[in-house]
XYZ file of C-alpha atoms in Angstrom:
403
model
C 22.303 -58.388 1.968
C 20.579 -61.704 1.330
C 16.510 -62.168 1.432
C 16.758 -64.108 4.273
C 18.401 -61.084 6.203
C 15.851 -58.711 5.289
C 12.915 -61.164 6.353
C 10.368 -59.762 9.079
C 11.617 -61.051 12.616
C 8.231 -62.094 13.631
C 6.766 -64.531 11.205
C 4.884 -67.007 13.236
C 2.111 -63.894 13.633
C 1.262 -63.523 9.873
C -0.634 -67.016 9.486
C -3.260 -66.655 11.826
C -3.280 -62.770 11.334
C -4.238 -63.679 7.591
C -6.633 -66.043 8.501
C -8.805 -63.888 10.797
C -8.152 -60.624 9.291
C -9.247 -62.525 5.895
C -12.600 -64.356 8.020
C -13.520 -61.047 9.607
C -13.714 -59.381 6.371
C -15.387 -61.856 4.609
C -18.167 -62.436 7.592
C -18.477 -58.049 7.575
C -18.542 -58.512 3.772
C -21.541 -60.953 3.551
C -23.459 -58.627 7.025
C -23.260 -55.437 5.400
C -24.137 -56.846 2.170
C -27.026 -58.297 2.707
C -28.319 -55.782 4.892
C -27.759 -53.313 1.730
C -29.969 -56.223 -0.124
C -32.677 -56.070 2.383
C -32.738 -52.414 3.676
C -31.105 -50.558 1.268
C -30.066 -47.509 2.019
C -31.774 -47.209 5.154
C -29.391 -50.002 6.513
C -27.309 -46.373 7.569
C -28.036 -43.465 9.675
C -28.196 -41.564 6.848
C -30.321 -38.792 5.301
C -31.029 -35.791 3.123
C -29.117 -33.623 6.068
C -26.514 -36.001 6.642
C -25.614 -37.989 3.167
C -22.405 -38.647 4.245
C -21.256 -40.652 7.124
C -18.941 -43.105 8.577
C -18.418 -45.042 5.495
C -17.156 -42.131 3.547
C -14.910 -40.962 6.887
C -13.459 -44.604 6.604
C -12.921 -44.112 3.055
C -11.343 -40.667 3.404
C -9.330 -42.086 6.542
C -7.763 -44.623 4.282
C -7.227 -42.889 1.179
C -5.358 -40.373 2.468
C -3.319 -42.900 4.464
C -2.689 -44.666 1.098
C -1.333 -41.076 -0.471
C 0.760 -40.502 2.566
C 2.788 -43.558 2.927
C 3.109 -42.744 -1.734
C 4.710 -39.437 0.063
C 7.178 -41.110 2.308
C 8.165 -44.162 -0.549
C 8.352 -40.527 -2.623
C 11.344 -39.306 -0.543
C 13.620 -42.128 -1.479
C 11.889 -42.847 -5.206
C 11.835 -38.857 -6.116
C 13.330 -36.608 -4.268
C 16.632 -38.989 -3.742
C 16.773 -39.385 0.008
C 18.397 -42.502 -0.147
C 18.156 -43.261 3.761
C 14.507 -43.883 3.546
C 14.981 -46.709 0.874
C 14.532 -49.305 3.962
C 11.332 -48.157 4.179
C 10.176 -47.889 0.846
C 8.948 -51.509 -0.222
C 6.711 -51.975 2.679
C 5.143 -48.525 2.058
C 4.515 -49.082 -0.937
C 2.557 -52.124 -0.301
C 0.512 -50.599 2.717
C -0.031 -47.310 0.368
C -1.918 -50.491 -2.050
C -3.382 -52.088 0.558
C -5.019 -49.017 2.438
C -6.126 -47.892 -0.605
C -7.800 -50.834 -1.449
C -10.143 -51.207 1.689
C -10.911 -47.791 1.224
C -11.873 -48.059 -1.668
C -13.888 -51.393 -0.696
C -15.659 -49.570 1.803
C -16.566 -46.635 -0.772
C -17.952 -49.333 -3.087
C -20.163 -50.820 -0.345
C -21.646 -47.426 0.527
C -22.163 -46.500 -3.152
C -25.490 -49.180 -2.626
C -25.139 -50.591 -6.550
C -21.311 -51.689 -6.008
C -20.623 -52.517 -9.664
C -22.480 -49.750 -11.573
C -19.929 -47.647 -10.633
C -18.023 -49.711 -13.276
C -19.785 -48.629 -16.352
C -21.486 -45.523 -15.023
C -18.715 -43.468 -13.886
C -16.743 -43.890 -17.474
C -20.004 -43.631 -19.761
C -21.094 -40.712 -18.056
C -17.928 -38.528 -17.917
C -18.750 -36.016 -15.635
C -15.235 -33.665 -16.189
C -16.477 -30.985 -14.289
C -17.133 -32.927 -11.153
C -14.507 -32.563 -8.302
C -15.437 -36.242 -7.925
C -14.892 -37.235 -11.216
C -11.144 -36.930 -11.467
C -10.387 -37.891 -7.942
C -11.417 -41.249 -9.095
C -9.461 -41.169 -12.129
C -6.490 -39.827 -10.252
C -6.900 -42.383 -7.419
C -7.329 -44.984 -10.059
C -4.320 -44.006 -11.774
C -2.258 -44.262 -8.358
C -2.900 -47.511 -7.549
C -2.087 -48.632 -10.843
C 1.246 -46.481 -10.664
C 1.759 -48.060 -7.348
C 1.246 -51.963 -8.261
C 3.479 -51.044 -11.246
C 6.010 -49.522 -8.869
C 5.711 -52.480 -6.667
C 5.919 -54.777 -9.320
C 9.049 -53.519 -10.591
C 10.840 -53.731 -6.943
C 9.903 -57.083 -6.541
C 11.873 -57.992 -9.765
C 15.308 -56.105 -8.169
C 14.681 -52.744 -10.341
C 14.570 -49.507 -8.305
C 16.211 -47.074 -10.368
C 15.921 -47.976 -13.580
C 14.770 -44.965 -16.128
C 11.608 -47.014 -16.124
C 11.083 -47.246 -12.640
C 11.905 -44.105 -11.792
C 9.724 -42.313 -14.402
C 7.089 -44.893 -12.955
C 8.062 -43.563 -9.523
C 7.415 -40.099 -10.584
C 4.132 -40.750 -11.964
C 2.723 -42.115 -9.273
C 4.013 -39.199 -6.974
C 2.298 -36.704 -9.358
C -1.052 -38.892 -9.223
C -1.020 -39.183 -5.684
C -0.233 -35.033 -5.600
C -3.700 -34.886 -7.966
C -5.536 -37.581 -5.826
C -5.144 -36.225 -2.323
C -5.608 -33.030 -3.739
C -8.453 -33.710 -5.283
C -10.381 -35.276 -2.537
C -9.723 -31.950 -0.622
C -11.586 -30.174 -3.336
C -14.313 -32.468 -3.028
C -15.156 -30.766 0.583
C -13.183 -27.596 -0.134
C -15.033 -26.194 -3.190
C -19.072 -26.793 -1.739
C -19.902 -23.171 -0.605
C -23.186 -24.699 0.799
C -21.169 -25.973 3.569
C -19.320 -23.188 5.565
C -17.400 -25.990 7.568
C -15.695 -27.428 4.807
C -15.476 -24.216 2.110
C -12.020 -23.700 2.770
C -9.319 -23.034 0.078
C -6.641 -24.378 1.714
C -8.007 -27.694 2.533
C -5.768 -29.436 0.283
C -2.770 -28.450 2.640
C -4.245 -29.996 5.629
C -5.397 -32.877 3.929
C -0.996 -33.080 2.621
C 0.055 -32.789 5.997
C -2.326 -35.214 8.025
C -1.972 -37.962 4.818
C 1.863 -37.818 5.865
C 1.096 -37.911 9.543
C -1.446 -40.777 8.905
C 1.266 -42.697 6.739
C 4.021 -42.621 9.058
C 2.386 -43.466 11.734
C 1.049 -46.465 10.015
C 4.856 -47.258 8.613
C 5.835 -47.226 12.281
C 3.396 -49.426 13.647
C 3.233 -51.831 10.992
C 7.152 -52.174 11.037
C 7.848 -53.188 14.843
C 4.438 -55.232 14.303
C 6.706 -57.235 11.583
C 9.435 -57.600 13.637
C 7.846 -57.772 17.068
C 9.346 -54.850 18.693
C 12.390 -56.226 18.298
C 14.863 -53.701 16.518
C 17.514 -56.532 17.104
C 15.672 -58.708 14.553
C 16.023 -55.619 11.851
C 18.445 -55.493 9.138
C 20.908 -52.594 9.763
C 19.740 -50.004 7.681
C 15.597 -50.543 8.738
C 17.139 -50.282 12.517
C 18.870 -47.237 11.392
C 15.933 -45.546 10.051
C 13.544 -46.385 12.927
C 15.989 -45.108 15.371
C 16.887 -41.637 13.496
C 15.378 -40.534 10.718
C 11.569 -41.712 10.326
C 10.652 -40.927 14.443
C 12.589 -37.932 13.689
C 10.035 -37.289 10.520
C 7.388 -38.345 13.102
C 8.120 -35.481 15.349
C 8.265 -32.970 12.632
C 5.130 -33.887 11.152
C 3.284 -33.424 14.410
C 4.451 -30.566 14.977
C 3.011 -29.229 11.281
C -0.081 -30.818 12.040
C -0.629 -29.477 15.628
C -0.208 -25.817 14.534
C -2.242 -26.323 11.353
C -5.137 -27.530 13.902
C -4.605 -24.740 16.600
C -4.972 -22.626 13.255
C -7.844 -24.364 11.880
C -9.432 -24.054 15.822
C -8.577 -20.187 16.224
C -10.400 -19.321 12.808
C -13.176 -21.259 13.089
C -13.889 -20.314 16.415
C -13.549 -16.587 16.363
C -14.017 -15.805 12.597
C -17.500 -14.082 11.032
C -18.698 -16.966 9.895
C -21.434 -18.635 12.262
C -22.240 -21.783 10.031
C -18.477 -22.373 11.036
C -18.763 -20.927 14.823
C -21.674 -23.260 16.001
C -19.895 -26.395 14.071
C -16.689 -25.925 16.468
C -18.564 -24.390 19.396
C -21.874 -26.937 19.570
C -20.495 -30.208 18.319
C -16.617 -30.712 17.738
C -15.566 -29.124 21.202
C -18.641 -30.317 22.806
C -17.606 -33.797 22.148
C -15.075 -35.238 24.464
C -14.569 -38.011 21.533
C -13.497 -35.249 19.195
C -11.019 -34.095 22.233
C -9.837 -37.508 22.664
C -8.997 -37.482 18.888
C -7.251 -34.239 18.120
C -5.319 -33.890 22.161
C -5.056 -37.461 21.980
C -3.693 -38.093 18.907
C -2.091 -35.491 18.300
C -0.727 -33.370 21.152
C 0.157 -36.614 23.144
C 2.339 -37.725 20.580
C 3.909 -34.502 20.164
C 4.841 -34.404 23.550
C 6.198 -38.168 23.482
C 8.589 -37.677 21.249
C 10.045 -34.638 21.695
C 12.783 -35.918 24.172
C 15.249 -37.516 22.097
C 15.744 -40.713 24.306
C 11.905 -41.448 24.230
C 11.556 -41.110 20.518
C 14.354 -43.547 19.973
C 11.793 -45.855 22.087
C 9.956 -48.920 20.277
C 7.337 -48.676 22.905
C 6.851 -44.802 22.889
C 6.964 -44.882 19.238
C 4.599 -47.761 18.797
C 2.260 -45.707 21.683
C 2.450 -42.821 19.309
C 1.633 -44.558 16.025
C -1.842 -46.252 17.779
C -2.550 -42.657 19.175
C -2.202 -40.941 16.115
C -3.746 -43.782 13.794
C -7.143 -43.593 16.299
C -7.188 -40.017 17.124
C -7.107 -39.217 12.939
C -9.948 -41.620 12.340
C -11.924 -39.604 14.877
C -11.092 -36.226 13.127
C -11.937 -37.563 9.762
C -15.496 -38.699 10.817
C -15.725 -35.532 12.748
C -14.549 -33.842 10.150
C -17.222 -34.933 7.139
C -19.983 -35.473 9.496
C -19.180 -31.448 10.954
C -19.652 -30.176 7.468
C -23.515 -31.616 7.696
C -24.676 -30.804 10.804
C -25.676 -27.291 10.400
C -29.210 -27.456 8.210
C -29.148 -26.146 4.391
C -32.473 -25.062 4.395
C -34.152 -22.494 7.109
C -37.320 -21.451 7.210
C -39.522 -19.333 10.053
C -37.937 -21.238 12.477
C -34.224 -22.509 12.651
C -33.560 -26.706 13.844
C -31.084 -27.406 16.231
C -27.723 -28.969 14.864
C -28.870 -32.142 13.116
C -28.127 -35.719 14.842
C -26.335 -38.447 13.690
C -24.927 -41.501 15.202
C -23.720 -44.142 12.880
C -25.564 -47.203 12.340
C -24.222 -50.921 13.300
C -23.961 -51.670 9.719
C -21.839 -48.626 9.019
C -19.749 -49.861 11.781
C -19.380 -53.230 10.369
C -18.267 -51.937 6.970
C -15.674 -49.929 9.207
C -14.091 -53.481 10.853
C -14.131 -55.116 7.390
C -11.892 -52.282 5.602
C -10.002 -52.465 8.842
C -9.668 -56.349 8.593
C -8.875 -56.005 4.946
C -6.036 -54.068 5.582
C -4.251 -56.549 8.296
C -5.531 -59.199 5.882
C -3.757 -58.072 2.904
C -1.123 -56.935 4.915
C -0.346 -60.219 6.269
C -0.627 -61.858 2.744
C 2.393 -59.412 1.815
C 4.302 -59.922 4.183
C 4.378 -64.323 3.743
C 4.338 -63.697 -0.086
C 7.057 -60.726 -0.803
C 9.953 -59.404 1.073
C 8.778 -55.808 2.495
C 11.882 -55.070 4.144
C 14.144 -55.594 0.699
C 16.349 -52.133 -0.825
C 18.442 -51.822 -3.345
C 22.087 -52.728 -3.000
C 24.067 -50.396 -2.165
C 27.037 -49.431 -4.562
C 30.593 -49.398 -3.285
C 30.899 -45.905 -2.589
C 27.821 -45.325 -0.762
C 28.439 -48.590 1.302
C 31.592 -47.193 2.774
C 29.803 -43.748 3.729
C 26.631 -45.726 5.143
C 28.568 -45.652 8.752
C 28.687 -42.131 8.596
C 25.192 -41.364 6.864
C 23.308 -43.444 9.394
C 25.422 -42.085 12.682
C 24.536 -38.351 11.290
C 20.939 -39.821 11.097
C 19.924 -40.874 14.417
C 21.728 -37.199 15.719
C-alpha cells in the first residue's frame, strides 16, 4: 500500500483549516494574555469558593481525550489487536495534539505561564496528587512524540518501539489516573471524594477519544468512506463504531450509577450538588442525555451505526455533551461552601467569564490547527505492512469485523 493510497481524501480543507485554526489561536492567545497582564486574576470568574473553573474543565476535557485516544493506539501497539492498526497513527497524533492545547490552556490559567518551568521541578512536591500527574503527563507526551516519531520512520514493532509503546501506555495508565486523584482524594469536597473516580475518568477518556477518532477521520476524508484505504473503511464500518457502542453503554450505566448514589445516598454535600445545580440545569441535561443516551440509542441498530452521518452525529454529540459534564463536573465539586457559620449561603454562583471563554476557543483552535498541520505534513492514515500470512486472512478478519 503506497503513501499516496493512504492519503486523506479531502485535502483541499486542511490549508485554510490551518490558517484560521492557527489565526484564531493566535488572536485568543494575545486577548487572554493581555487581559491576564492587565487584570490578573480577576480577568476570571473566579474566587476563594470557586478556584477552579472553565479553564481547568477545558484542560481536564482535553487531557483525558489525549489519554483516551493513547488507549485506543494501545489496542493495536499493546495488547496486539492488529485490526485497529488503521487507526493508530492518526491517534496518536490527536492524543499529542489534544494534549498540547490542554496543556496550553492550563498554562494560561496558571497566571505566571513560565514559572511553572523552574518552580514545579525545584520545589518537588512528591506528596502532591498534582505533582506526579504532571510528571506522568509529561512523560506521555514525550512517550507519545517518541512513538510517533518512530512510525513516521516505517518502525511499528520493533523491540524499541514496542517497549516505547508500552511505556507510554503505562504513563498514560499513571496520568489519567492521577488526575482522578487530584479530585478523588480532597475529602473537603463531598462531590468529588470518591474512590473510584479513576474508573470513570478510564471509561469517559475512551469515550472522549473515540469519538474524537471518528469525527476527525470522516473530517479527513470528507465523509467519504470510498476515498478510504481498505483496511481504515474496514475499521470504521465494524470494529471502532462497534467499540463506540460498547463504550456508551459502560459510560451510561456508570452515570445512572454515579446519579442513583449521589442522589439518594447520606451524604447531603453530595445530595444538594445533584439535586440544586446539575439536574436543575437543563445544560447539564443536554450534556449527559444528549451526549450520551442519544448516541447510545443511535447506534444500537446495526444499519445506523454502519452510517457516516449517524456516526459523525454521534461523535459531535458525545464530544459537546462531555465538555459540559467536565465543567459541570469541577465546577459541582465547588459549589457547596467550605466554611459555615450561624447561617448557611445558598449554593455559590459562577458563570464563566469572556476571557475564560476565549482561552476555551484558542485550545479548541489549537487543536484543528495542529491537526491540520499533521495531516499536510505526515501521513495519518499509514500501518504497517502486512506480512504474507496475515494479508491472505485480512478478507476474513475484516468480514468477521463488521459482523
Amino acid at each position: 500500500m503506497t503513501a499516496q493510497d493512504n492519503q486523506s481524501g479531502n485535502p483541499a480543507l486542511f490549508t485554510p483549516m490551518l490558517y484560521v485554526g492557527a489565526a484564531i489561536a493566535i488572536i485568543a492567545f494575545v486577548f487572554s494574555g493581555f487581559m491576564l497582564m492587565t487584570q490578573g486574576h480577576a480577568a476570571f470568574n473566579m474566587d476563594a469558593n470557586v478556584a477552579w473553573g472553565l479553564p481547568i474543565s477545558t484542560y481536564v476535557y482535553f487531557a483525558l481525550m489525549s489519554s483516551g485516544l493513547t488507549l485506543l493506539a494501545a489496542l493495536a501497539m499493546v495488547f496486539g489487536f492488529k485490526q485497529y492498526y488503521p487507526l493508530v497513527k492518526r491517534a496518536i497524533w490527536l492524543a499529542i495534539i489534544t494534549l498540547v492545547a490542554g496543556l496550553a490552556v492550563l498554562a494560561m490559567e496558571i497566571g505566571h505561564t513560565f514559572r511553572m518551568l523552574w518552580a514545579i521541578p525545584l520545589n518537588l512536591q512528591v506528596e502532591s496528587a498534582m505533582f506526579w500527574m504532571g510528571v506522568f503527563y509529561l512523560a506521555d507526551l514525550i512517550f507519545l512524540l517518541w512513538k510517533f516519531q518512530r512510525m513516521e520512520r516505517g518502525d511499528w514493532s520493533s523491540k524499541l518501539s514496542r517497549q516505547v509503546g508500552i511505556a507510554g501506555f503505562i504513563a498514560v495508565v499513571l496520568a489519567a489516573g492521577t488526575l482522578a486523584l487530584v479530585f478523588g482524594m480532597m475529602s473537603m469536597r463531598p462531590f468529588w471524594y470518591d474512590p473510584t473516580l479513576p474508573v470513570w475518568f478510564y471509561a469517559t477518556a475512551a469515550l472522549t477519544g473515540v469519538a474524537g477518532l471518528v469525527f476527525f477521520t470522516y473530517l479527513s476524508y470528507g465523509m467519504n468512506t470510498e476515498r478510504m484505504p481498505k483496511a481504515l473503511r474496514m475499521d470504521m464500518e465494524g470494529p471502532l463504531p462497534r467499540l463506540f457502542l460498547i463504550l456508551l453503554f459502560i459510560t451510561l450505566v456508570m452515570f445512572l450509577a454515579r446519579l442513583t448514589t449521589g442522589l439518594y445516598a447520606n451524604a447531603t454535600e453530595v445530595n444538594v450538588v445533584w439535586a440544586d445545580y446539575l439536574l436543575a440545569s437543563g445544560w447539564f441535561h443536554l450534556g449527559v442525555w444528549g451526549g450520551i443516551l442519544l448516541p447510545f440509542v443511535l447506534l444500537l441498530a446495526r444499519g445506523l451505526r454502519q452510517s457516516p452521518a449517524i456516526q459523525m452525529l454521534a461523535a459531535v454529540l458525545v464530544l459537546v455533551g462531555m465538555f459540559i459534564e467536565r465543567l459541570y463536573f469541577v465546577v459541582g465539586g465547588q459549589v457547596v461552601p467550605l466554611f459555615k457559620g450561624t447561617w448557611e449561603r445558598d449554593l455559590v454562583a459562577y458563570v464563566p467569564s469572556p476571557t475564560e471563554w476565549v482561552l476555551t476557543v484558542m485550545g479548541i483552535a489549537l487543536v484543528f490547527a495542529l491537526y491540520a498541520l499533521g495531516e499536510r505534513l505526515f501521513n495519518l492514515s499509514d500501518m504497517p505492512q502486512a506480512e504474507p500470512g496475515e494479508a491472505e486472512a485480512e478478507p476474513e478478519a475484516t468480514a468477521e469485523a463488521r459482523s
